[in-house]
Short mmCIF file of C-alpha atoms and ligand atoms in Angstrom, two decimals:
data_model
loop_
_atom_site.label_atom_id
_atom_site.label_comp_id
_atom_site.label_asym_id
_atom_site.label_seq_id
_atom_site.Cartn_x
_atom_site.Cartn_y
_atom_site.Cartn_z
CA MET A 222 98.41 91.67 109.40
CA SER A 223 98.33 95.78 109.47
CA GLU A 224 99.17 97.48 106.13
CA THR A 225 101.18 100.54 106.22
CA THR A 226 103.02 103.54 104.42
CA ALA A 227 102.41 106.15 101.66
CA GLY A 228 100.53 105.70 98.47
CA GLY A 229 98.58 102.48 100.01
CA THR A 230 101.80 100.60 100.14
CA ARG A 231 101.32 97.32 101.99
CA THR A 232 104.04 96.24 104.06
CA THR A 233 102.98 92.84 105.32
CA ALA A 234 104.10 89.82 103.09
CA TYR A 235 101.49 87.04 102.99
CA GLY A 236 102.50 83.87 102.37
CA GLY A 237 103.09 80.55 101.88
CA ASN A 238 101.43 77.61 103.43
CA GLY A 239 100.53 76.05 100.20
CA SER A 240 103.86 75.44 99.67
CA ALA A 241 106.56 72.57 98.67
CA ASN A 242 108.93 72.36 101.41
CA GLY A 243 107.86 75.40 103.66
CA GLU A 244 111.34 77.21 103.51
CA THR A 245 110.84 81.03 102.81
CA LEU A 246 112.80 81.35 99.49
CA LEU A 247 111.72 84.96 98.50
CA THR A 248 109.91 87.78 100.45
CA VAL A 249 108.26 90.76 98.76
CA LYS A 250 106.93 93.60 100.84
CA GLY A 251 105.19 96.68 99.67
CA LEU A 252 106.79 96.25 96.06
CA THR A 253 105.82 99.47 94.39
CA LYS A 254 106.58 100.45 90.63
CA TYR A 255 105.53 103.88 89.50
CA PHE A 256 106.24 105.09 85.82
CA PRO A 257 106.12 109.10 84.90
CA VAL A 258 103.80 110.15 82.33
CA MET A 259 105.60 112.84 80.48
CA ARG A 260 103.90 115.91 78.31
CA GLY A 261 104.98 118.56 75.88
CA PHE A 262 107.45 118.36 73.03
CA ILE A 263 110.05 120.97 73.76
CA ILE A 264 110.01 121.08 77.37
CA ARG A 265 109.09 117.93 78.59
CA ARG A 266 107.11 117.98 81.99
CA GLN A 267 105.71 115.04 84.31
CA SER A 268 102.10 115.17 84.40
CA GLY A 269 101.29 112.30 86.40
CA LEU A 270 102.42 108.53 87.43
CA VAL A 271 101.35 105.09 86.32
CA ARG A 272 100.76 103.12 89.51
CA ALA A 273 101.61 99.94 87.55
CA VAL A 274 102.58 98.06 90.69
CA ASP A 275 101.09 99.54 94.05
CA GLY A 276 102.54 97.83 97.50
CA ILE A 277 102.28 94.24 96.65
CA SER A 278 103.54 91.80 99.17
CA PHE A 279 103.81 87.96 99.51
CA GLU A 280 106.01 85.21 100.28
CA LEU A 281 107.30 82.21 97.79
CA ASN A 282 108.67 79.04 99.25
CA ALA A 283 111.55 76.89 97.80
CA GLY A 284 110.09 74.59 95.17
CA GLU A 285 106.61 76.31 95.32
CA THR A 286 104.60 77.77 92.48
CA LEU A 287 102.52 80.97 92.88
CA GLY A 288 100.35 81.79 89.93
CA LEU A 289 99.96 85.45 89.47
CA VAL A 290 96.68 86.22 87.34
CA GLY A 291 94.88 89.12 86.15
CA GLU A 292 93.57 90.89 83.23
CA SER A 293 95.97 92.75 80.57
CA GLY A 294 97.66 95.79 81.91
CA CYS A 295 97.07 94.95 85.81
CA GLY A 296 100.85 94.87 86.61
CA LYS A 297 101.71 91.20 86.33
CA THR A 298 104.39 91.74 84.15
CA THR A 299 105.78 94.71 86.01
CA THR A 300 105.98 92.69 89.18
CA GLY A 301 107.90 90.24 87.76
CA ASN A 302 110.21 92.58 86.19
CA THR A 303 110.69 94.51 89.37
CA ILE A 304 111.27 91.38 91.27
CA MET A 305 114.08 90.40 88.87
CA GLN A 306 115.44 93.99 89.24
CA LEU A 307 114.91 94.41 85.59
CA GLU A 308 113.11 97.84 86.56
CA PRO A 309 114.23 99.50 89.73
CA PRO A 310 111.40 99.47 92.36
CA THR A 311 109.85 102.89 93.17
CA ALA A 312 109.65 101.41 97.13
CA GLY A 313 109.72 98.10 98.84
CA GLU A 314 111.67 95.14 99.38
CA VAL A 315 112.73 92.15 97.74
CA ILE A 316 114.43 89.50 99.67
CA PHE A 317 115.66 86.69 98.22
CA GLU A 318 117.65 84.06 100.17
CA GLY A 319 118.02 86.64 102.94
CA SER A 320 119.32 89.35 101.09
CA ASP A 321 117.43 92.73 100.06
CA LEU A 322 117.99 92.72 96.18
CA VAL A 323 116.94 96.59 96.08
CA GLN A 324 119.85 97.45 98.40
CA LEU A 325 122.47 95.44 96.72
CA SER A 326 124.95 96.79 94.23
CA ARG A 327 125.13 96.08 90.90
CA ASP A 328 127.68 93.63 91.03
CA ASP A 329 126.10 91.90 94.24
CA GLN A 330 122.63 92.00 92.42
CA ARG A 331 124.22 90.23 89.29
CA ARG A 332 125.48 87.34 91.49
CA ALA A 333 122.28 86.97 93.43
CA ARG A 334 120.36 86.68 90.01
CA ARG A 335 122.33 84.10 88.88
CA LYS A 336 119.94 82.10 91.18
CA MET A 337 116.79 83.81 89.60
CA GLN A 338 115.87 83.69 85.81
CA MET A 339 113.23 84.50 83.79
CA ILE A 340 111.34 83.29 80.78
CA PHE A 341 109.37 85.56 78.70
CA GLN A 342 106.18 84.96 76.61
CA ASP A 343 107.73 85.23 73.03
CA PRO A 344 109.94 82.26 72.06
CA TYR A 345 110.68 83.86 68.74
CA GLY A 346 111.99 87.33 70.24
CA SER A 347 113.73 86.04 73.45
CA LEU A 348 116.71 83.78 71.64
CA ASN A 349 119.46 85.64 69.74
CA PRO A 350 118.88 84.59 66.20
CA ARG A 351 122.61 85.01 65.16
CA MET A 352 123.56 82.74 68.04
CA SER A 353 123.49 78.83 67.60
CA VAL A 354 121.59 77.04 70.42
CA GLY A 355 124.70 75.66 71.89
CA ARG A 356 126.14 79.22 72.22
CA ILE A 357 122.72 80.49 73.77
CA ILE A 358 122.73 77.83 76.56
CA GLU A 359 126.54 78.19 76.99
CA GLU A 360 126.59 81.72 77.46
CA PRO A 361 125.24 82.29 80.92
CA LEU A 362 127.93 79.66 82.09
CA GLN A 363 130.45 81.94 80.63
CA VAL A 364 129.14 84.77 82.41
CA HIS A 365 129.06 83.43 85.64
CA ASP A 366 132.04 81.65 85.22
CA LEU A 367 130.85 78.16 86.00
CA TYR A 368 132.98 75.66 84.15
CA ASP A 369 136.87 75.87 83.40
CA SER A 370 136.85 74.51 80.22
CA ARG A 371 134.70 74.96 76.82
CA ASP A 372 134.69 70.89 76.80
CA GLU A 373 132.89 70.86 80.24
CA ARG A 374 130.41 73.62 79.14
CA ARG A 375 129.68 71.65 76.12
CA GLN A 376 128.91 68.65 77.96
CA ARG A 377 126.80 70.74 80.39
CA VAL A 378 124.90 71.99 77.35
CA ARG A 379 124.16 68.60 75.94
CA GLU A 380 122.92 67.39 79.56
CA LEU A 381 120.62 70.68 79.71
CA LEU A 382 119.17 70.12 76.09
CA GLU A 383 118.35 66.54 77.05
CA LEU A 384 116.77 67.54 80.44
CA VAL A 385 114.26 69.71 78.52
CA GLY A 386 113.73 66.96 76.02
CA LEU A 387 115.52 68.08 72.93
CA ASP A 388 118.16 66.02 71.02
CA PRO A 389 121.79 67.04 72.32
CA ARG A 390 122.62 67.34 68.61
CA PHE A 391 120.60 70.22 68.22
CA ALA A 392 123.14 72.32 69.81
CA SER A 393 124.81 73.32 66.34
CA ARG A 394 121.30 74.70 65.14
CA TYR A 395 119.86 78.08 65.07
CA PRO A 396 116.65 79.38 66.51
CA HIS A 397 114.59 79.91 63.33
CA GLU A 398 114.94 76.06 62.76
CA PHE A 399 112.87 75.36 65.66
CA SER A 400 109.05 75.45 66.54
CA GLY A 401 107.48 77.61 69.22
CA GLY A 402 107.27 75.07 71.61
CA GLN A 403 111.27 74.04 70.93
CA ARG A 404 112.16 77.37 71.38
CA GLN A 405 110.45 77.81 74.85
CA ARG A 406 112.34 74.54 75.68
CA ILE A 407 115.53 76.06 74.86
CA ALA A 408 114.70 79.28 76.63
CA PHE A 409 114.43 76.78 79.73
CA ALA A 410 117.60 74.94 79.20
CA ARG A 411 119.30 78.64 79.22
CA ALA A 412 117.47 79.58 82.41
CA LEU A 413 118.46 76.20 84.07
CA ALA A 414 122.00 76.25 82.67
CA VAL A 415 123.06 78.38 86.16
CA GLN A 416 120.88 75.99 88.28
CA PRO A 417 118.67 78.79 89.64
CA SER A 418 116.42 78.18 92.44
CA PHE A 419 113.59 80.86 91.23
CA ILE A 420 112.14 81.24 87.85
CA VAL A 421 109.60 84.14 86.71
CA CYS A 422 107.79 82.53 83.91
CA ASP A 423 105.90 85.26 82.17
CA GLU A 424 103.09 84.07 80.17
CA PRO A 425 105.39 81.15 78.95
CA VAL A 426 102.73 79.38 76.93
CA SER A 427 100.24 81.84 75.87
CA ALA A 428 101.99 82.25 72.38
CA LEU A 429 101.85 78.47 71.74
CA ASP A 430 99.19 75.98 70.48
CA VAL A 431 96.99 74.36 73.15
CA SER A 432 98.49 70.97 72.32
CA ILE A 433 101.94 72.63 72.92
CA GLN A 434 101.06 74.44 75.80
CA ALA A 435 100.22 71.01 77.44
CA GLN A 436 103.83 69.63 76.67
CA ILE A 437 105.27 72.78 78.06
CA MET A 438 103.27 72.74 81.19
CA ASN A 439 104.30 69.15 81.86
CA LEU A 440 107.87 69.94 81.38
CA LEU A 441 107.64 72.69 83.93
CA LEU A 442 106.13 70.62 86.58
CA ASP A 443 108.78 67.67 85.84
CA LEU A 444 111.50 70.33 86.18
CA GLN A 445 110.24 71.37 89.37
CA GLN A 446 109.71 67.96 90.54
CA GLN A 447 113.52 66.99 89.47
CA LEU A 448 115.10 70.22 90.56
CA GLY A 449 113.03 71.92 93.41
CA VAL A 450 112.60 75.15 91.57
CA ALA A 451 110.02 77.76 92.55
CA TYR A 452 108.10 79.38 90.04
CA LEU A 453 106.37 82.78 89.74
CA PHE A 454 103.93 81.86 86.94
CA ILE A 455 102.29 84.92 85.46
CA SER A 456 99.29 84.28 83.11
CA HIS A 457 96.00 85.92 82.17
CA ASP A 458 94.43 82.17 81.81
CA PHE A 459 92.87 80.66 84.89
CA LYS A 460 92.80 77.13 83.22
CA VAL A 461 96.69 77.03 82.99
CA VAL A 462 97.43 78.77 86.15
CA ARG A 463 95.32 75.89 87.99
CA GLN A 464 97.63 73.13 86.50
CA ILE A 465 100.54 74.27 87.98
CA SER A 466 100.11 76.37 90.96
CA HIS A 467 100.28 75.68 94.70
CA ARG A 468 99.07 79.15 95.47
CA ILE A 469 97.05 81.66 93.40
CA ALA A 470 97.18 85.50 93.87
CA VAL A 471 94.83 87.85 91.64
CA MET A 472 96.01 91.38 90.82
CA TYR A 473 93.64 94.24 90.00
CA LEU A 474 95.08 97.85 88.96
CA GLY A 475 98.40 97.11 90.46
CA GLN A 476 97.43 95.14 93.57
CA ILE A 477 96.78 91.94 94.84
CA VAL A 478 93.06 91.51 95.82
CA GLU A 479 92.87 88.05 96.67
CA MET A 480 95.47 85.10 97.27
CA ALA A 481 94.88 81.69 98.43
CA PRO A 482 95.96 77.90 98.10
CA SER A 483 94.94 76.82 94.72
CA GLU A 484 92.28 74.23 95.69
CA GLN A 485 90.71 76.94 97.98
CA PHE A 486 90.97 79.32 95.30
CA TYR A 487 88.60 77.51 93.07
CA LEU A 488 86.18 76.01 95.68
CA ARG A 489 85.78 79.34 97.67
CA PRO A 490 86.54 82.48 95.56
CA LEU A 491 85.85 85.05 97.98
CA HIS A 492 86.54 88.55 96.32
CA PRO A 493 83.99 89.78 93.72
CA TYR A 494 86.69 90.25 90.98
CA THR A 495 87.66 86.76 91.67
CA ARG A 496 83.89 85.53 91.64
CA CYS A 497 83.43 87.49 88.06
CA LEU A 498 86.75 86.16 86.22
CA LEU A 499 85.99 82.91 87.50
CA SER A 500 82.40 82.40 86.62
CA ALA A 501 83.72 83.28 82.74
CA VAL A 502 85.86 79.99 82.83
CA PRO A 503 84.21 77.20 81.35
CA VAL A 504 83.84 74.09 83.31
CA PRO A 505 83.95 70.38 81.54
CA ASP A 506 80.85 69.23 83.21
CA PRO A 507 77.85 70.25 80.76
CA ASP A 508 75.21 69.82 83.55
CA LEU A 509 77.17 72.10 85.79
CA GLU A 510 78.13 74.52 83.33
CA ALA A 511 74.39 74.87 82.44
CA LYS A 512 73.43 75.57 85.80
CA ARG A 513 76.25 78.18 86.60
CA GLU A 514 75.64 81.89 86.91
CA ARG A 515 77.61 83.81 84.67
CA ILE A 516 78.38 87.28 85.93
CA ILE A 517 79.25 89.42 83.14
CA LEU A 518 81.51 92.19 83.93
CA THR A 519 81.14 95.58 82.22
CA GLY A 520 83.03 98.60 81.79
CA ASP A 521 86.92 98.66 80.89
CA VAL A 522 89.74 98.55 83.56
CA PRO A 523 90.18 101.93 84.95
CA SER A 524 93.45 104.02 84.33
CA PRO A 525 96.39 103.00 86.55
CA VAL A 526 97.13 106.96 86.13
CA ASN A 527 94.18 107.85 88.00
CA PRO A 528 92.84 104.60 89.95
CA PRO A 529 89.33 104.83 91.37
CA SER A 530 89.13 105.88 95.20
CA GLY A 531 88.53 103.71 97.72
CA CYS A 532 88.23 100.07 96.40
CA ARG A 533 89.73 100.11 92.75
CA PHE A 534 87.14 97.75 91.75
CA HIS A 535 83.93 99.66 92.94
CA PRO A 536 83.29 101.11 89.58
CA ARG A 537 82.63 97.81 88.23
CA CYS A 538 81.87 95.94 91.25
CA PRO A 539 78.13 94.27 91.34
CA TRP A 540 78.28 94.20 95.26
CA ALA A 541 79.58 97.65 95.83
CA GLN A 542 78.24 99.80 98.54
CA ASP A 543 78.88 103.72 99.41
CA ARG A 544 81.67 102.79 101.82
CA CYS A 545 83.55 100.90 98.85
CA ALA A 546 83.84 104.55 97.05
CA THR A 547 85.81 106.08 99.79
CA GLU A 548 87.44 103.55 102.07
CA GLU A 549 90.38 101.15 100.52
CA PRO A 550 89.74 97.52 101.98
CA GLU A 551 93.08 95.92 103.30
CA LEU A 552 94.00 92.68 102.53
CA THR A 553 92.68 90.46 105.47
CA ASP A 554 92.89 86.93 106.73
CA ALA A 555 89.97 84.81 105.93
CA GLY A 556 91.68 81.49 107.15
CA ASP A 557 93.62 78.68 105.98
CA GLY A 558 96.03 80.68 104.32
CA HIS A 559 93.33 82.94 102.25
CA PHE A 560 93.59 86.52 102.11
CA VAL A 561 90.95 88.70 100.46
CA SER A 562 90.72 92.43 99.81
CA CYS A 563 87.05 93.48 100.20
CA HIS A 564 84.95 95.02 102.99
CA PHE A 565 82.20 92.90 102.57
CA TRP A 566 83.48 89.33 101.36
CA GLN A 567 81.71 87.86 104.54
CA ASP A 568 78.38 89.16 103.74
CA ILE A 569 78.73 88.08 100.18
CA GLU A 570 79.84 84.61 100.84
CA ALA A 571 76.91 84.31 103.44
CA LYS A 572 74.47 84.91 100.81
CA GLY A 573 76.05 82.52 98.39
CA GLY A 574 77.63 85.16 96.04
CA ALA A 575 74.00 86.06 94.95
CA LEU A 576 73.95 88.90 93.00
CA PRO A 577 72.20 92.28 94.77
CA MET A 578 69.06 93.28 92.97
CA ALA A 579 70.49 96.43 91.40
CA ALA A 580 73.79 95.22 90.17
CA ASN A 581 76.47 97.88 89.61
CA GLY A 582 78.58 97.47 86.22
CA ALA A 583 77.40 93.63 85.76
CA SER A 584 74.79 91.22 85.09
CA ALA A 585 73.98 87.56 85.50
CA GLY A 586 74.14 85.56 82.14
FE1 SF4 B 633 83.16 95.21 95.63
FE2 SF4 B 633 83.46 96.97 97.74
FE3 SF4 B 633 84.30 94.58 98.00
FE4 SF4 B 633 85.61 96.47 96.77
S1 SF4 B 633 85.21 96.59 98.56
S2 SF4 B 633 85.28 94.15 95.97
S3 SF4 B 633 83.69 97.47 95.81
S4 SF4 B 633 81.99 94.98 97.72
#
């Protein structure tokens, strides 16, 4: 499980035994995306780089869901965008159904992308308000030349509306006539029109009311069961991610710091950052909730323009030691498909996750 290349890029792909059918669909290797920081009004000069995604690797199997979680600004959305080639990666490989998308011509990328779709957070901004729902769903069928006649396309639109739980008669209506949850259903119908095998879902329920969130999550699960589609499910919300994911990966400052099958992840969180985040998630059992130690993370997420040396989490980590400030930990195999990037995860686990006496940047609450 060695990791190599410039800028801390990690080239080993970690994956997929929490999967649905064991066939690798997507391999992401050392994916890196830096954005230039420009200064000056008259003479524009590059003054630095935002290291939004910094060498992440994983595999995704057909029919599997990988939940990607982390605080806002950690690089989750940029990861989704670069996998979809909406942003060209700075480095790395995105191998989808055997082809490296990064190396393909634009035309070949477009063809390959038929099998990869994306759902966005904002159900209000992601649908063209001037097009009827029928036209919105029909458009990808036309772009990819999937049916010969308009009648066949319209029939397919009706089937898709039914598939996502909407009345086929809604095809003649416009997006402003629908609620947020219904609009997300329309977005799914459009994504499914081209029979994708992979969908990036970028915070698809975070703009919705809790009761509507549950309906959309159930729809996602039903569609996966019926169609065998794989999801990269991006969210900041552990409760939502838990409902849908076979495996979960945690991102911090552009890197994956822990990845594990979902059950393992919640039973045995190993990375200090994961421990801190999970300690803040309420549990339904009031007795258990009263007994739990809450680790309150202090300090802000450092700037991705100038990330901390060594372990990027060290300025906020309650368990940090001298080595952490100078030496970057590798993502290492902790067994059973569980990977963690921390020098001291074994010591911390052996002590039951107890906080050290002089905790750095955090406190129990
Ligand atoms: Fe904390 Fe050090 Fe582990 Fe980083 S390597 S998570 S700073 S203990």
